[in-house]
Coordinates of C-alpha atoms in Angstrom, one line a residue:
Chain A
M1 CA 10.4 3.4 -25.3
A2 CA 9.6 -0.1 -26.6
V3 CA 10.9 -2.3 -23.9
A4 CA 10.8 -5.7 -25.5
E5 CA 14.0 -6.8 -27.2
A6 CA 12.6 -8.1 -30.5
A7 CA 9.6 -6.5 -32.1
P8 CA 7.0 -6.8 -29.4
E9 CA 4.3 -9.3 -30.4
L10 CA 1.0 -7.8 -29.9
L11 CA -0.9 -9.8 -27.4
S12 CA -4.7 -9.8 -27.2
P13 CA -6.2 -8.9 -23.9
A14 CA -7.3 -12.5 -23.5
E15 CA -3.7 -13.7 -23.8
I16 CA -2.5 -11.1 -21.3
D17 CA -5.3 -12.3 -19.0
R18 CA -4.0 -15.8 -19.3
A19 CA -0.4 -14.7 -18.6
F20 CA -1.5 -12.8 -15.5
R21 CA -4.2 -15.0 -14.2
D22 CA -3.7 -16.3 -10.7
P23 CA -4.3 -20.0 -11.2
F24 CA -5.3 -20.5 -7.6
S25 CA -7.8 -17.8 -7.0
P26 CA -11.5 -18.1 -7.5
S27 CA -12.9 -16.9 -10.8
K28 CA -14.8 -13.6 -11.2
R29 CA -18.0 -15.6 -11.6
T30 CA -17.5 -17.4 -8.4
R31 CA -16.8 -14.2 -6.5
A32 CA -19.8 -12.4 -8.0
T33 CA -22.1 -15.3 -7.2
S34 CA -20.9 -15.4 -3.6
W35 CA -21.6 -11.7 -3.1
I36 CA -25.0 -12.0 -4.6
L37 CA -25.8 -15.0 -2.4
L38 CA -24.6 -13.2 0.7
L39 CA -26.7 -10.1 -0.2
A40 CA -29.8 -12.4 -0.7
V41 CA -29.3 -14.1 2.6
L42 CA -28.8 -10.8 4.4
T43 CA -31.9 -9.3 2.7
A44 CA -34.0 -12.3 3.6
F45 CA -32.8 -12.6 7.2
P46 CA -35.2 -10.2 9.0
L47 CA -38.1 -11.5 6.9
V48 CA -37.4 -15.1 8.1
F49 CA -36.4 -14.3 11.7
T50 CA -39.1 -11.8 12.6
N51 CA -38.6 -11.8 16.3
P52 CA -37.9 -8.1 17.1
A53 CA -35.2 -9.1 19.6
V54 CA -33.4 -11.0 16.8
T55 CA -33.9 -8.3 14.2
S56 CA -32.5 -5.6 16.5
I57 CA -29.4 -7.7 16.8
G58 CA -29.5 -7.7 13.0
V59 CA -29.8 -3.9 13.0
F60 CA -26.7 -3.4 15.2
T61 CA -24.8 -5.9 13.1
M62 CA -25.7 -4.0 9.9
F63 CA -24.5 -0.8 11.6
F64 CA -21.2 -2.5 12.4
L65 CA -21.0 -3.9 8.9
L66 CA -21.4 -0.5 7.4
A67 CA -18.8 1.1 9.7
V68 CA -16.2 -1.7 9.4
V69 CA -16.4 -1.7 5.6
G70 CA -15.9 2.1 5.8
W71 CA -13.1 1.9 8.3
N72 CA -11.3 -0.7 6.1
I73 CA -11.3 1.7 3.1
F74 CA -8.8 3.8 5.0
S75 CA -7.2 1.7 7.7
G76 CA -7.3 -1.6 6.0
Y77 CA -5.9 -0.5 2.6
S78 CA -3.4 2.1 3.9
G79 CA -2.3 0.2 7.0
Y80 CA -2.8 3.3 9.2
I81 CA -4.7 1.7 12.0
S82 CA -7.2 4.3 13.2
I83 CA -8.5 4.0 16.7
G84 CA -10.2 7.4 16.3
H85 CA -13.0 6.7 13.9
A86 CA -15.5 7.3 16.8
V87 CA -14.8 11.0 16.0
Y88 CA -16.8 10.6 12.8
Y89 CA -19.3 8.2 14.4
G90 CA -20.0 10.7 17.2
F91 CA -20.0 13.6 14.8
G92 CA -22.6 11.8 12.7
Q93 CA -24.7 11.2 15.8
Y94 CA -24.6 14.8 17.0
T95 CA -25.3 16.1 13.5
V96 CA -28.5 14.1 13.2
A97 CA -29.6 14.8 16.7
L98 CA -29.1 18.5 16.4
L99 CA -30.7 18.8 13.0
I100 CA -33.7 16.9 14.1
M101 CA -34.0 19.0 17.2
H102 CA -33.5 22.4 15.6
L103 CA -35.4 21.7 12.4
G104 CA -38.3 20.2 14.4
I105 CA -38.4 17.1 12.3
T106 CA -40.9 14.6 13.5
S107 CA -41.8 12.1 10.8
G108 CA -39.6 9.0 10.7
V109 CA -39.1 9.2 7.0
S110 CA -37.7 12.7 7.0
E111 CA -35.5 11.8 10.0
L112 CA -33.9 9.0 8.0
A113 CA -33.7 11.3 5.0
I114 CA -31.2 13.5 6.8
V115 CA -28.8 10.6 7.6
P116 CA -26.6 11.3 4.6
L117 CA -25.8 14.6 6.2
A118 CA -24.3 12.7 9.1
G119 CA -22.0 11.1 6.6
L120 CA -21.1 14.4 5.1
A121 CA -20.4 15.8 8.6
G122 CA -18.1 12.9 9.3
A123 CA -16.3 13.5 6.0
V124 CA -15.9 17.2 6.6
V125 CA -14.5 16.8 10.0
A126 CA -12.1 14.2 8.7
V127 CA -10.3 16.8 6.7
P128 CA -8.8 18.9 9.6
V129 CA -8.4 15.7 11.8
G130 CA -6.6 14.0 8.9
L131 CA -4.3 16.9 8.2
L132 CA -3.3 16.7 11.8
V133 CA -3.0 12.9 12.5
L134 CA -1.6 11.9 9.1
R135 CA 1.6 13.7 9.8
V136 CA 2.8 10.7 11.9
R137 CA 2.9 7.0 11.3
R138 CA 2.4 3.6 12.9
H139 CA 2.2 3.6 16.7
T140 CA 2.3 7.3 17.0
F141 CA -0.6 7.5 14.6
I142 CA -2.6 5.1 16.6
V143 CA -2.0 7.0 19.8
L144 CA -2.7 10.3 18.2
T145 CA -6.1 9.1 16.8
I146 CA -7.1 8.0 20.3
A147 CA -6.1 11.3 21.7
V148 CA -8.1 13.2 19.1
M149 CA -11.1 11.1 19.8
F150 CA -10.9 11.9 23.5
I151 CA -10.6 15.6 22.7
F152 CA -13.9 15.4 20.8
Q153 CA -15.4 13.5 23.8
L154 CA -14.3 16.3 26.1
L155 CA -15.6 18.9 23.7
A156 CA -19.0 17.2 23.6
F157 CA -19.1 17.1 27.4
N158 CA -18.1 20.7 27.8
F159 CA -19.9 22.6 25.0
S160 CA -23.1 21.8 26.9
S161 CA -25.0 24.7 25.3
I162 CA -24.9 22.9 22.0
T163 CA -24.5 19.2 22.9
G164 CA -26.4 19.1 26.2
G165 CA -23.2 18.0 27.9
S166 CA -23.4 14.9 30.0
T167 CA -27.2 14.9 29.9
G168 CA -27.0 14.3 26.2
L169 CA -29.5 14.9 23.5
N170 CA -32.8 13.2 22.9
V171 CA -33.9 12.3 19.4
S172 CA -37.6 11.6 19.1
P173 CA -37.8 8.1 17.6
P174 CA -39.8 7.4 14.5
P175 CA -43.4 6.5 15.4
W176 CA -43.2 2.9 14.4
S177 CA -43.2 -0.2 16.6
G178 CA -41.9 -3.8 16.6
N179 CA -40.4 -5.0 13.4
D180 CA -41.7 -2.0 11.5
Y181 CA -39.3 -0.1 13.6
N182 CA -36.3 -2.3 13.0
L183 CA -36.7 -3.1 9.3
P184 CA -36.1 0.4 7.8
F185 CA -32.9 0.8 9.8
Y186 CA -31.8 -2.7 8.9
Y187 CA -32.3 -2.2 5.2
I188 CA -30.9 1.3 5.0
A189 CA -27.8 0.1 6.8
L190 CA -27.5 -2.9 4.6
G191 CA -28.0 -0.8 1.5
T192 CA -25.4 1.7 2.6
A193 CA -23.0 -1.1 3.5
A194 CA -23.5 -2.4 0.0
I195 CA -22.6 1.0 -1.4
G196 CA -19.6 1.1 1.0
L197 CA -18.5 -2.3 -0.3
L198 CA -18.9 -1.2 -3.9
T199 CA -16.8 1.9 -3.0
S200 CA -14.2 -0.3 -1.4
W201 CA -14.1 -2.5 -4.5
A202 CA -13.8 0.5 -6.8
V203 CA -11.0 1.9 -4.6
R204 CA -9.2 -1.5 -4.7
R205 CA -9.2 -1.6 -8.5
S206 CA -8.3 2.0 -9.1
K207 CA -4.8 3.5 -9.3
F208 CA -5.7 5.5 -6.2
G209 CA -6.3 2.3 -4.2
L210 CA -3.1 0.7 -5.5
G211 CA -1.4 3.8 -4.2
L212 CA -2.9 3.1 -0.8
L213 CA -1.6 -0.4 -0.8
A214 CA 1.8 0.8 -1.8
I215 CA 1.7 3.3 1.1
R216 CA 0.8 0.4 3.5
D217 CA 3.8 -1.6 2.3
D218 CA 6.4 1.1 2.1
E219 CA 5.3 4.7 2.2
D220 CA 8.6 6.3 1.3
R221 CA 9.1 4.0 -1.6
A222 CA 5.6 4.8 -2.8
K223 CA 6.4 8.5 -2.7
G224 CA 9.6 7.9 -4.7
L225 CA 7.4 6.2 -7.4
G226 CA 5.4 9.4 -7.8
I227 CA 2.5 8.7 -5.5
K228 CA 1.1 11.8 -3.8
V229 CA 0.9 10.2 -0.4
T230 CA -0.7 12.9 1.7
R231 CA -3.5 13.5 -0.8
T232 CA -4.1 9.8 -1.2
K233 CA -4.3 9.1 2.5
L234 CA -6.5 12.1 3.2
I235 CA -9.0 11.2 0.5
A236 CA -9.2 7.6 1.8
L237 CA -9.8 8.9 5.3
V238 CA -12.6 11.2 4.1
L239 CA -14.3 8.4 2.2
S240 CA -14.0 6.1 5.2
A241 CA -15.3 8.8 7.6
F242 CA -18.4 9.3 5.4
F243 CA -19.6 5.7 6.0
V244 CA -18.8 5.7 9.7
G245 CA -20.6 9.0 10.0
I246 CA -23.7 7.5 8.4
A247 CA -23.5 4.6 10.9
G248 CA -23.5 7.2 13.6
G249 CA -26.5 9.0 12.2
L250 CA -28.5 5.8 11.9
Y251 CA -27.5 4.8 15.4
A252 CA -28.6 8.1 17.0
I253 CA -32.1 7.8 15.5
F254 CA -32.4 4.1 16.3
I255 CA -31.4 4.6 19.9
G256 CA -33.1 7.9 20.3
Q257 CA -30.3 9.4 22.5
V258 CA -26.9 10.8 22.1
F259 CA -24.4 10.9 25.0
P260 CA -20.7 12.1 24.8
Q261 CA -19.3 8.9 26.3
F262 CA -21.2 6.6 23.9
A263 CA -20.8 8.8 20.8
F264 CA -17.1 9.3 21.2
T265 CA -16.2 5.9 22.7
P266 CA -12.9 4.0 22.5
F267 CA -14.8 0.7 22.6
Y268 CA -16.4 1.5 19.2
D269 CA -13.0 1.9 17.7
L270 CA -11.7 -1.3 19.2
Y271 CA -14.7 -3.1 17.8
L272 CA -14.1 -1.8 14.3
A273 CA -10.4 -2.6 14.5
V274 CA -11.0 -6.1 15.9
F275 CA -13.8 -7.0 13.5
A276 CA -11.6 -5.9 10.5
F277 CA -8.5 -7.7 12.0
V278 CA -10.4 -10.9 12.6
G279 CA -11.9 -10.9 9.1
G280 CA -8.8 -9.8 7.3
L281 CA -7.4 -6.4 7.2
G282 CA -7.2 -4.7 3.8
T283 CA -9.2 -7.3 2.0
L284 CA -12.6 -6.6 0.4
S285 CA -14.5 -9.4 2.1
G286 CA -12.6 -9.6 5.4
P287 CA -14.4 -6.8 7.2
V288 CA -17.7 -8.3 6.0
F289 CA -16.9 -11.7 7.6
G290 CA -15.6 -10.0 10.7
A291 CA -18.7 -7.9 11.2
L292 CA -21.1 -10.7 10.4
L293 CA -19.4 -13.1 12.8
L294 CA -18.5 -10.9 15.7
G295 CA -21.2 -8.3 15.4
P296 CA -24.0 -10.6 16.6
L297 CA -21.7 -12.1 19.2
Q298 CA -20.9 -8.7 20.6
Q299 CA -24.6 -7.9 20.8
Y300 CA -25.4 -11.2 22.4
F301 CA -22.7 -10.8 25.1
E302 CA -23.7 -7.2 25.8
L303 CA -27.4 -8.3 26.2
Q304 CA -26.5 -11.3 28.3
F305 CA -23.7 -10.0 30.4
G306 CA -23.9 -6.2 29.8
A307 CA -24.5 -5.4 33.5
T308 CA -20.9 -6.4 34.2
T309 CA -18.2 -5.6 31.7
L310 CA -16.9 -9.2 32.2
Y311 CA -18.1 -10.1 28.8
L312 CA -15.3 -8.0 27.4
I313 CA -12.9 -10.6 28.8
I314 CA -14.6 -13.4 27.0
Y315 CA -14.4 -11.3 23.9
G316 CA -10.7 -10.6 24.3
V317 CA -10.0 -14.3 24.8
L318 CA -11.9 -15.1 21.6
F319 CA -10.0 -12.5 19.7
V320 CA -6.7 -14.0 20.9
V321 CA -7.7 -17.5 20.0
I322 CA -8.7 -16.5 16.5
L323 CA -5.5 -14.5 15.9
L324 CA -3.4 -17.4 17.2
A325 CA -5.2 -19.8 14.8
L326 CA -5.4 -17.5 11.8
P327 CA -2.9 -14.8 12.4
R328 CA -3.6 -12.7 9.4
G329 CA -7.4 -12.8 9.9
I330 CA -9.9 -15.3 8.5
V331 CA -10.0 -14.4 4.9
P332 CA -6.2 -14.1 4.1
S333 CA -5.3 -17.1 6.2
L334 CA -7.9 -19.4 4.7
A335 CA -7.1 -18.1 1.2
D336 CA -3.4 -18.9 1.8
R337 CA -4.2 -22.4 3.0
Y338 CA -6.4 -23.0 0.0
R339 CA -3.7 -21.7 -2.3
S340 CA -1.0 -24.0 -0.9
F341 CA -3.5 -26.9 -1.0
L342 CA -4.1 -26.2 -4.7
A343 CA -0.4 -25.6 -5.4
G344 CA 0.5 -28.9 -3.7
R345 CA -2.1 -30.8 -5.8
W346 CA -0.8 -29.1 -9.0
R347 CA 2.7 -30.1 -8.1
R348 CA 1.9 -33.7 -7.4
A349 CA 0.0 -33.9 -10.6
E350 CA 3.0 -32.5 -12.5
E351 CA 5.3 -35.1 -10.8
R352 CA 2.9 -37.9 -11.7
R353 CA 3.1 -36.7 -15.3
G354 CA 6.9 -36.9 -15.0
V355 CA 7.6 -33.2 -15.6
A356 CA 10.0 -33.3 -12.7
G357 CA 11.6 -30.0 -11.8
S358 CA 9.6 -28.3 -14.6
G359 CA 12.7 -28.3 -16.8
V360 CA 15.7 -26.4 -15.7
T361 CA 16.8 -23.9 -18.3
A362 CA 18.5 -20.6 -18.1
G363 CA 15.1 -19.0 -18.1
S364 CA 13.8 -20.9 -15.2
M365 CA 16.4 -19.5 -12.9
I366 CA 14.3 -16.4 -12.8
A367 CA 10.9 -17.9 -13.3
S368 CA 9.3 -20.8 -11.6
A369 CA 6.1 -22.7 -11.3
P370 CA 3.0 -20.5 -10.8
G371 CA 2.3 -20.1 -7.2
A372 CA 5.3 -22.2 -6.2
A373 CA 7.9 -19.5 -5.8
P374 CA 8.5 -19.9 -2.0
A375 CA 9.6 -23.5 -2.5
E376 CA 12.2 -22.4 -5.1
R377 CA 13.6 -19.6 -3.1
G378 CA 17.1 -21.0 -3.2
G379 CA 17.1 -20.9 -6.9
S380 CA 18.9 -17.6 -7.5
Chain B
M1 CA 25.7 20.8 -20.8
S2 CA 25.3 17.5 -18.9
L3 CA 21.9 16.1 -18.1
I4 CA 22.5 16.0 -14.3
E5 CA 24.7 18.7 -12.8
I6 CA 25.6 18.4 -9.1
Q7 CA 27.2 21.5 -7.6
E8 CA 29.0 21.7 -4.3
I9 CA 26.5 19.5 -2.5
A10 CA 27.1 19.1 1.3
K11 CA 25.3 17.0 3.8
T12 CA 26.2 16.3 7.4
Y13 CA 24.7 13.8 9.8
G14 CA 25.7 14.9 13.3
G15 CA 29.5 15.1 13.1
I16 CA 29.8 13.0 9.9
H17 CA 30.3 14.8 6.6
A18 CA 28.6 12.4 4.3
L19 CA 28.9 14.8 1.4
A20 CA 31.5 17.6 1.6
G21 CA 31.1 19.8 -1.4
C22 CA 30.6 17.1 -4.0
T23 CA 30.6 18.3 -7.6
L24 CA 30.0 16.1 -10.6
S25 CA 27.9 15.6 -13.6
F26 CA 26.3 12.8 -15.6
E27 CA 25.9 12.9 -19.4
E28 CA 22.7 12.1 -21.2
G29 CA 22.8 8.7 -22.9
H30 CA 25.7 7.4 -20.8
I31 CA 25.9 4.6 -18.4
S32 CA 27.9 6.3 -15.6
G33 CA 29.5 4.4 -12.8
L34 CA 29.8 5.8 -9.3
I35 CA 32.3 3.9 -7.2
G36 CA 34.1 4.5 -3.9
P37 CA 34.8 2.9 -0.6
N38 CA 32.0 2.3 1.9
G39 CA 30.9 5.6 3.5
S40 CA 32.2 7.7 0.7
G41 CA 28.8 9.3 0.1
K42 CA 27.4 7.5 -2.9
T43 CA 24.1 6.5 -1.5
T44 CA 23.7 9.9 0.2
L45 CA 24.3 11.5 -3.2
F46 CA 21.5 9.3 -4.6
N47 CA 19.2 10.3 -1.7
V48 CA 19.9 14.0 -2.3
L49 CA 19.4 13.6 -6.0
T50 CA 16.0 11.9 -5.6
G51 CA 14.7 14.1 -2.8
Y52 CA 14.9 11.5 0.0
E53 CA 17.4 13.7 1.8
Q54 CA 17.7 17.5 1.9
P55 CA 21.2 18.8 1.3
D56 CA 22.7 21.4 3.6
S57 CA 24.0 23.4 0.7
G58 CA 24.7 23.1 -3.0
S59 CA 22.4 22.5 -6.0
V60 CA 21.3 19.8 -8.4
H61 CA 20.2 20.6 -11.9
F62 CA 18.3 18.2 -14.2
D63 CA 18.2 19.1 -17.8
G64 CA 18.8 22.7 -17.0
D65 CA 16.1 23.0 -14.2
E66 CA 17.0 23.1 -10.6
I67 CA 15.6 20.1 -8.7
T68 CA 17.4 20.6 -5.4
R69 CA 15.0 19.9 -2.5
L70 CA 12.1 18.7 -4.6
S71 CA 10.2 15.9 -2.9
P72 CA 10.7 12.3 -4.1
D73 CA 7.4 12.2 -6.0
K74 CA 8.2 15.4 -7.9
V75 CA 11.7 14.2 -8.8
F76 CA 10.1 11.0 -10.1
D77 CA 7.6 13.0 -12.1
R78 CA 10.5 14.8 -13.7
G79 CA 11.8 11.5 -15.0
I80 CA 14.4 10.3 -12.5
G81 CA 13.8 6.8 -11.1
R82 CA 15.9 4.9 -8.7
T83 CA 16.4 1.5 -7.0
F84 CA 17.7 0.9 -3.5
Q85 CA 20.8 -0.8 -2.1
L86 CA 18.4 -2.8 0.1
T87 CA 15.8 -3.7 -2.4
R88 CA 12.5 -2.0 -1.8
I89 CA 9.5 -3.6 -3.4
F90 CA 5.9 -3.8 -2.0
P91 CA 6.0 -7.3 -0.4
R92 CA 2.3 -7.8 0.2
M93 CA 1.3 -6.8 -3.3
N94 CA 1.7 -9.2 -6.2
V95 CA 4.2 -8.7 -9.0
V96 CA 1.8 -7.1 -11.4
E97 CA 0.4 -4.7 -8.8
N98 CA 4.0 -3.7 -7.9
L99 CA 4.6 -2.8 -11.5
H100 CA 1.5 -0.8 -11.8
V101 CA 2.3 1.4 -8.8
A102 CA 4.7 3.4 -10.8
A103 CA 3.0 3.2 -14.1
Q104 CA 1.6 6.4 -15.7
R105 CA 0.8 8.5 -12.7
S106 CA 1.3 11.9 -14.1
G107 CA -2.3 12.5 -15.3
G108 CA -3.6 14.2 -12.1
F109 CA -6.2 12.9 -9.8
R110 CA -8.8 12.1 -12.4
S111 CA -6.5 9.5 -13.9
E112 CA -6.1 7.9 -10.4
L113 CA -9.8 7.0 -10.4
S114 CA -9.3 4.8 -13.5
R115 CA -8.6 1.1 -13.2
W116 CA -5.0 0.3 -12.7
S117 CA -5.3 -2.8 -14.8
S118 CA -6.7 -1.3 -18.0
A119 CA -6.0 -3.2 -21.2
S120 CA -3.2 -0.9 -22.4
E121 CA -1.5 -0.8 -19.0
R122 CA -1.7 -4.6 -18.7
A123 CA -0.1 -4.9 -22.1
R124 CA 2.6 -2.6 -20.9
A125 CA 3.2 -4.5 -17.7
K126 CA 3.4 -7.8 -19.7
E127 CA 6.0 -6.2 -21.9
V128 CA 8.1 -5.2 -18.9
L129 CA 7.7 -8.6 -17.2
D130 CA 8.9 -10.3 -20.3
F131 CA 11.7 -7.9 -20.5
V132 CA 13.0 -8.6 -16.9
G133 CA 11.9 -12.3 -17.2
L134 CA 9.3 -12.5 -14.4
T135 CA 6.2 -13.2 -16.5
R136 CA 5.6 -16.6 -14.9
L137 CA 5.5 -15.0 -11.4
A138 CA 3.0 -12.3 -12.4
S139 CA 0.4 -13.3 -9.8
E140 CA 2.8 -14.2 -7.0
M141 CA 3.2 -12.0 -3.9
A142 CA 6.3 -9.9 -4.3
G143 CA 7.4 -10.8 -0.8
N144 CA 7.6 -14.5 -1.8
L145 CA 10.1 -13.8 -4.5
S146 CA 13.8 -14.6 -4.1
Y147 CA 16.2 -11.8 -3.5
G148 CA 17.4 -11.7 -7.1
Q149 CA 13.9 -11.8 -8.4
Q150 CA 13.0 -8.9 -6.2
K151 CA 15.9 -6.9 -7.6
L152 CA 14.6 -7.6 -11.1
L153 CA 11.1 -6.6 -10.0
E154 CA 12.4 -3.3 -8.5
F155 CA 14.1 -2.7 -11.8
G156 CA 10.9 -3.4 -13.6
C157 CA 9.0 -1.0 -11.3
I158 CA 11.2 1.8 -12.5
I159 CA 11.4 1.1 -16.2
I160 CA 7.6 0.7 -16.6
A161 CA 7.4 4.5 -15.8
R162 CA 9.7 5.3 -18.7
P163 CA 12.0 7.6 -16.8
R164 CA 14.9 9.5 -18.6
V165 CA 17.4 8.6 -16.0
I166 CA 17.7 5.5 -13.8
L167 CA 19.8 5.5 -10.7
L168 CA 20.8 2.0 -9.6
D169 CA 22.2 1.5 -6.1
E170 CA 24.3 -1.7 -6.0
P171 CA 22.3 -3.7 -8.5
A172 CA 24.8 -6.5 -8.4
G173 CA 24.7 -7.1 -4.6
G174 CA 23.7 -10.6 -3.8
I175 CA 22.9 -11.6 -7.3
N176 CA 24.4 -14.7 -9.0
P177 CA 26.5 -14.4 -12.1
T178 CA 23.9 -15.6 -14.5
L179 CA 21.3 -13.2 -13.2
L180 CA 23.9 -10.4 -13.2
R181 CA 24.7 -11.0 -16.9
H182 CA 20.9 -10.9 -17.6
L183 CA 20.7 -7.6 -15.7
A184 CA 23.7 -6.1 -17.5
S185 CA 22.1 -7.0 -20.9
R186 CA 18.8 -5.3 -19.9
I187 CA 20.7 -2.2 -18.8
R188 CA 22.5 -2.0 -22.1
A189 CA 19.3 -2.6 -24.1
L190 CA 17.6 0.2 -22.3
N191 CA 20.6 2.4 -22.7
D192 CA 20.6 1.8 -26.5
E193 CA 17.1 3.2 -26.4
G194 CA 18.4 6.4 -24.9
I195 CA 17.9 5.9 -21.2
T196 CA 20.7 7.4 -19.0
F197 CA 22.0 5.3 -16.2
V198 CA 24.0 6.0 -13.1
V199 CA 25.2 2.9 -11.3
V200 CA 26.6 2.7 -7.8
E201 CA 28.4 -0.6 -7.5
H202 CA 31.2 -2.4 -5.7
D203 CA 31.5 -5.2 -8.3
M204 CA 34.4 -3.7 -10.3
E205 CA 34.1 -6.2 -13.1
F206 CA 30.4 -5.3 -13.5
V207 CA 31.0 -1.5 -13.4
M208 CA 34.1 -1.4 -15.6
G209 CA 32.5 -3.6 -18.2
L210 CA 29.2 -1.7 -18.3
C211 CA 30.0 2.0 -17.9
H212 CA 31.0 4.7 -20.4
K213 CA 32.4 6.8 -17.6
V214 CA 33.3 6.2 -14.0
C215 CA 33.4 8.7 -11.1
V216 CA 35.2 7.8 -7.9
M217 CA 34.0 9.2 -4.7
H218 CA 36.0 9.4 -1.5
Q219 CA 35.1 11.1 1.8
G220 CA 32.1 12.9 0.4
R221 CA 33.9 14.4 -2.7
T222 CA 34.7 13.3 -6.2
L223 CA 38.2 12.0 -6.4
C224 CA 38.4 11.7 -10.2
S225 CA 36.3 10.6 -13.1
G226 CA 36.8 9.4 -16.6
H227 CA 36.9 6.4 -18.8
P228 CA 37.0 3.1 -16.9
D229 CA 40.5 2.3 -18.2
V230 CA 41.8 5.6 -17.1
V231 CA 40.2 5.5 -13.6
R232 CA 41.4 1.9 -13.1
Q233 CA 45.1 3.1 -13.4
D234 CA 44.7 6.2 -11.3
P235 CA 47.0 5.9 -8.2
L236 CA 44.6 8.1 -6.1
V237 CA 41.8 5.7 -6.7
L238 CA 43.9 2.7 -5.7
E239 CA 45.0 4.5 -2.6
A240 CA 41.5 5.4 -1.6
Y241 CA 40.2 1.9 -2.2
L242 CA 43.0 -0.2 -1.0
G243 CA 45.5 1.9 1.0
T244 CA 49.0 2.8 -0.3
D245 CA 50.6 -0.6 0.1
M246 CA 48.4 -2.7 -2.0
R247 CA 48.4 -1.1 -5.5
E248 CA 49.0 -4.3 -7.4
T249 CA 45.8 -6.0 -6.3
D250 CA 42.5 -7.0 -7.8
L251 CA 41.4 -3.6 -9.0
T252 CA 44.0 -3.5 -11.8
R253 CA 43.4 -7.0 -12.9
S254 CA 39.6 -7.0 -13.1
G255 CA 39.4 -5.3 -16.5
A256 CA 38.2 -8.0 -18.9
H257 CA 34.5 -8.5 -19.1

């Protein structure tokens, strides 16, 4: 079926690029450069700030970064806000702890070498959990994910022959000290986060990822356009659980202990959701900004005021302030403002050149200036 | 045999018989109109046809195969696309992304891992955008488009997938006359290429001018069907639409298009 009326003129890819290009979004080169710069800064950070107290905040931030990027692959893109990712986090922790204990692993390097198994464990457990919770949507989904997470916490408390119950499990920490202790964790988490980000990027540009976004906007419509919604959601959840499971595995070795109430904790889920929300849900860079800004803050508050949980109130207030100022999160809100700034400048330049109204023809009833559609809403 | 055969479809919601043994068929290559008063079951029929609703009884055959109770994605894979009375696009995705959602999804999971904006698919999207006249809005968020533009986009989302049949639910609702003429010309152009259309519409001028055949539904059943000129004169139709006392009203005069 050749859709064009006349013989379709064959356009070169470059011409199509030009037709589709968003005139107000940064170029590919700018984006790539920013990512490389960010990676360089994060790589250099613990080498510049060598104080172990600072680098351990860095380690926790990288753990968060990794997990939030993973969380976003499912919840951000699909719009299914999971407050139950601690299931995969906890599963990762217990997997690593039990393997180290039962296999009698002692060297730090081999301990870190089994961390991918924590990711696999998270991914595997995401299949049955996903088949259960993905039957419902929106608020019911959120509540159900929390419920499932608490079920796992109860299981961890009560299967004490395996999990050690409330006394938890000990993981003998790698025999390193000071910054030598922190740095491997920091770089492994950073590297995995980078892989997570690449995965997120690959998802975003694949048909699979486009299906996830369509599910976020209108799941029934997406299904009516041929998207296999259940399969798509489940695969995204499994991918997402993999990265959160790795975060759990690293955390367990870093801390050296695993407890039910800290492995399967609602706070962890709230952090992930809040970080992603503040940064910008369902964007590639949003979760990165969220984790890098709020991760250290969370650590600082917990270290300073951890004895009381009052710091959670400060945290809550901060969250509210950010959401009031930038309701869709930092990245989308700022991008919107930047776009309307550029669009306004473009429009003023057009007016100065005297191309007022950009020429009203029959065709312009259904087209309008690039990026200026909202202003011309009344047009048709 | 007709392309779509609907046999004795019944569907109740609580005490309401939305469809009460509806039987009708749509011919391949036609633009068929489906008219009837509000609540006569037109949209429910579309929902049953496309798998959004499960009928209580009856069957739907498409090209000889039974498609009753298939899920919406499977119906779409068979080659039946539809639009909605209240336009449904993906508001937080841009126009091009909207188009790509439906494009070429039949290749199994492996194909889903490929880039959605590959060169050939972008060329295809460009073609569709030119066809519906939205090329200049390609990178705009779909939610920012005007209502009429969203209708055109929804239409584009269907045609990019090259279905055999397109079901349009009130395409003219809330669209200005210029845009409506544009839409009608697009429908005719696609029909000339062999795509079958079924159009639910209240705008009589639009339906009568566009369709090869019109079916009238009333209270969940088909009242009559035939050439627009015949249907327009049918006393049963006038009665259903307007009540018995108002036979000499708009419906008879709205022929010319």
